[in-house]
Short mmCIF file of C-alpha atoms in Angstrom, two decimals:
data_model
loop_
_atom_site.label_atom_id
_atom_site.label_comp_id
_atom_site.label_asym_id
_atom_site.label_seq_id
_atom_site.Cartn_x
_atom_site.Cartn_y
_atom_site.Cartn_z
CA UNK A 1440 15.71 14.13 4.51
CA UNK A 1441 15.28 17.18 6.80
CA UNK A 1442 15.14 20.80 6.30
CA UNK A 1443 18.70 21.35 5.19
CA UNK A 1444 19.21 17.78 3.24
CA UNK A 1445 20.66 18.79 -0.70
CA UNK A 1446 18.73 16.47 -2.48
CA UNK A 1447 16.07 18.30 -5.02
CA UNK A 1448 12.10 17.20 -4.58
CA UNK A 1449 12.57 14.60 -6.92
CA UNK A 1450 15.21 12.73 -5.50
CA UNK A 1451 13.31 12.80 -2.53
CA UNK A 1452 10.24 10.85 -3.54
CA UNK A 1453 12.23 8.66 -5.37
CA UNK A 1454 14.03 7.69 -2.71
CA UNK A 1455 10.77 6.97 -0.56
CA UNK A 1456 9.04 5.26 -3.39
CA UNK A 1457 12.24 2.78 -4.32
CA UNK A 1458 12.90 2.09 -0.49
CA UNK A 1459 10.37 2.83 1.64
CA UNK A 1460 7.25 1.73 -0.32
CA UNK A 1461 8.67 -1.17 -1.87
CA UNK A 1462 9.39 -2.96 0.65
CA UNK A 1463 6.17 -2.24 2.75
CA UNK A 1464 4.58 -3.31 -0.13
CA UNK A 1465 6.66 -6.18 -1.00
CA UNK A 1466 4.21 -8.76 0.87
CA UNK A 1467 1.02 -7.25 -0.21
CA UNK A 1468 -0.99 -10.02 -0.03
CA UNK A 1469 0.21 -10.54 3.22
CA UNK A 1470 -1.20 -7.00 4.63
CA UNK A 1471 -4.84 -8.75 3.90
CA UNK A 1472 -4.42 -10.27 7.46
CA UNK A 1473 -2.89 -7.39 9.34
CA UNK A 1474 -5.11 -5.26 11.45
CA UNK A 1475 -6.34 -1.56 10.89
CA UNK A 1476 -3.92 -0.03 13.59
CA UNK A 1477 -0.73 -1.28 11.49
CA UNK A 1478 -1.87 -0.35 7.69
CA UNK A 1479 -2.62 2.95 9.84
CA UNK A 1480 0.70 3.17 11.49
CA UNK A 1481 2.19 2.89 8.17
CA UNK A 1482 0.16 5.15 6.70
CA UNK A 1483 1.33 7.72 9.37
CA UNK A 1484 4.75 6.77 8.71
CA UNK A 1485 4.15 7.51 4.83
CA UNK A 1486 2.70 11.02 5.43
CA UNK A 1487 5.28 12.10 7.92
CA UNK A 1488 8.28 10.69 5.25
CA UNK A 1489 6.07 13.07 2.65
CA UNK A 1490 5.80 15.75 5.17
CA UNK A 1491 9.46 16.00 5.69
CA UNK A 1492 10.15 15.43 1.94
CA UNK A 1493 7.74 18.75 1.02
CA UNK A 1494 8.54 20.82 3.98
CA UNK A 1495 4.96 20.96 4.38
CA UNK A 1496 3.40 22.98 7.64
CA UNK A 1497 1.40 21.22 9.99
CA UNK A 1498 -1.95 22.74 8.35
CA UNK A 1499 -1.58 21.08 4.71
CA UNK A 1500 -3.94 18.23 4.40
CA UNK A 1501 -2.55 14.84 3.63
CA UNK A 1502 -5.21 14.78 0.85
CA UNK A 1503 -3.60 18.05 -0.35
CA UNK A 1504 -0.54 16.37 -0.55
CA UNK A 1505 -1.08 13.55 -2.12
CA UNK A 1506 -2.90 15.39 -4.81
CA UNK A 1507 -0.06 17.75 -5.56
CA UNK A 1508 2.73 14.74 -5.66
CA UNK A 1509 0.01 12.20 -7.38
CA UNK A 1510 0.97 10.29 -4.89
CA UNK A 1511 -1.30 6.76 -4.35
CA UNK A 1512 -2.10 6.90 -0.55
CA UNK A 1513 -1.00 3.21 1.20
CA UNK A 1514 -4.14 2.07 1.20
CA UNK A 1515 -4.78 2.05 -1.96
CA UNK A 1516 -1.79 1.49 -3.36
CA UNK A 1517 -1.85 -1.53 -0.93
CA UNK A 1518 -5.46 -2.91 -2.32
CA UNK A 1519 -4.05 -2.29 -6.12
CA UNK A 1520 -0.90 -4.22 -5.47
CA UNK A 1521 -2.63 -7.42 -3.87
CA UNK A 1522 -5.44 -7.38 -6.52
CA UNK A 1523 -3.05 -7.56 -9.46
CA UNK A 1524 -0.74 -10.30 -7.82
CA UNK A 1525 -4.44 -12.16 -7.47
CA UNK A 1526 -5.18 -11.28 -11.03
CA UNK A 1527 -1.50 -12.63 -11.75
CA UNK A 1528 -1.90 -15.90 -9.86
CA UNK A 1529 -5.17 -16.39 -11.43
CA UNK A 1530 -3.71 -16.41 -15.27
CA UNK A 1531 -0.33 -18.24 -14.15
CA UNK A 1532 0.29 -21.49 -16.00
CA UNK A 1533 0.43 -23.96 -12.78
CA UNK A 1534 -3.09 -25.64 -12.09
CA UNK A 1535 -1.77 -25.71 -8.07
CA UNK A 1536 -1.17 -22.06 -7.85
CA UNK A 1537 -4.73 -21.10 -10.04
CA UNK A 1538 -6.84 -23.36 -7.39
CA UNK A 1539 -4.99 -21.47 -4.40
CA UNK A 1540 -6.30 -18.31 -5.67
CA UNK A 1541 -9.43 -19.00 -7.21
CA UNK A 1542 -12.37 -18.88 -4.93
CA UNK A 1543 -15.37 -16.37 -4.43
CA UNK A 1544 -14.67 -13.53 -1.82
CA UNK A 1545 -18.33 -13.33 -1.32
CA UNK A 1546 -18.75 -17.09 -0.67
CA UNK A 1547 -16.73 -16.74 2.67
CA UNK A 1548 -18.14 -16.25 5.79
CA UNK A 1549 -17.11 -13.26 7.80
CA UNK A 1550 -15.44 -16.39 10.18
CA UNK A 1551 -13.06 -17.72 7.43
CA UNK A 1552 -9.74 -15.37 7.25
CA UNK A 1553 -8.44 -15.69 3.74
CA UNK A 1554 -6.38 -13.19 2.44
CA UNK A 1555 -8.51 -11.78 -0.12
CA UNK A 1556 -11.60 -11.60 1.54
CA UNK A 1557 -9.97 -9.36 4.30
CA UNK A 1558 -8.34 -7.58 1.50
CA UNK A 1559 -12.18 -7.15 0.34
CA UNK A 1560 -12.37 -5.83 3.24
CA UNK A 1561 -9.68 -2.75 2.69
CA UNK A 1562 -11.14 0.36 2.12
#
């Protein structure tokens, strides 16, 4: 995907979204324990894949660019991944898997590293 690559606009972000972004995102739950730095380092990642993708100039805002493609920036899309796999988890039909899940994120101590408090934490 560089200057001179064939493939139309399209085929580009499909291409990031199928690979790229699904399989960062595969283990979303799991981000809730990973610090800033390496959501960040992804999220660098992301915009320079985008970058290339648009043949943007160095000036063009990320924020520019994510508007124009509608594009969910990792963070987000990160925080609305893990909340509907919670969501999931909470509705599943297994009493084991319903307790694992089901506890107040507000209850927890700032101590106590469960994965949906730090994804509380995400902003």
């Amino acid at each position: 995907m560089n200057k001179k690559s064939q493939l139309s606009l399209k085929n580009k972000l499909t291409l990031i979204k199928a690979i790229i972004r699904l399989a960062v995102l595969y283990a979303s739950t799991a981000w809730g324990h990973a610090a800033d730095t390496s959501i960040h380092r992804i999220q660098a990642m992301e915009n320079k894949l985008l970058r290339m993708a648009l043949d943007a100039p160095w000036f063009v805002r990320n924020a520019q660019i994510y508007r124009d493609l509608e594009w969910k920036p990792f963070r987000q899309a990160l925080k609305e991944k893990a909340e509907a796999t919670y969501r999931r988890a909470e509705e599943h039909p297994y009493e084991e898997l319903r307790k694992f899940v089901n506890y107040d994120v507000e209850a927890t101590s700032a101590r106590i590293k469960r994965p949906r408090h730090q994804l509380a934490q995400v902003q």
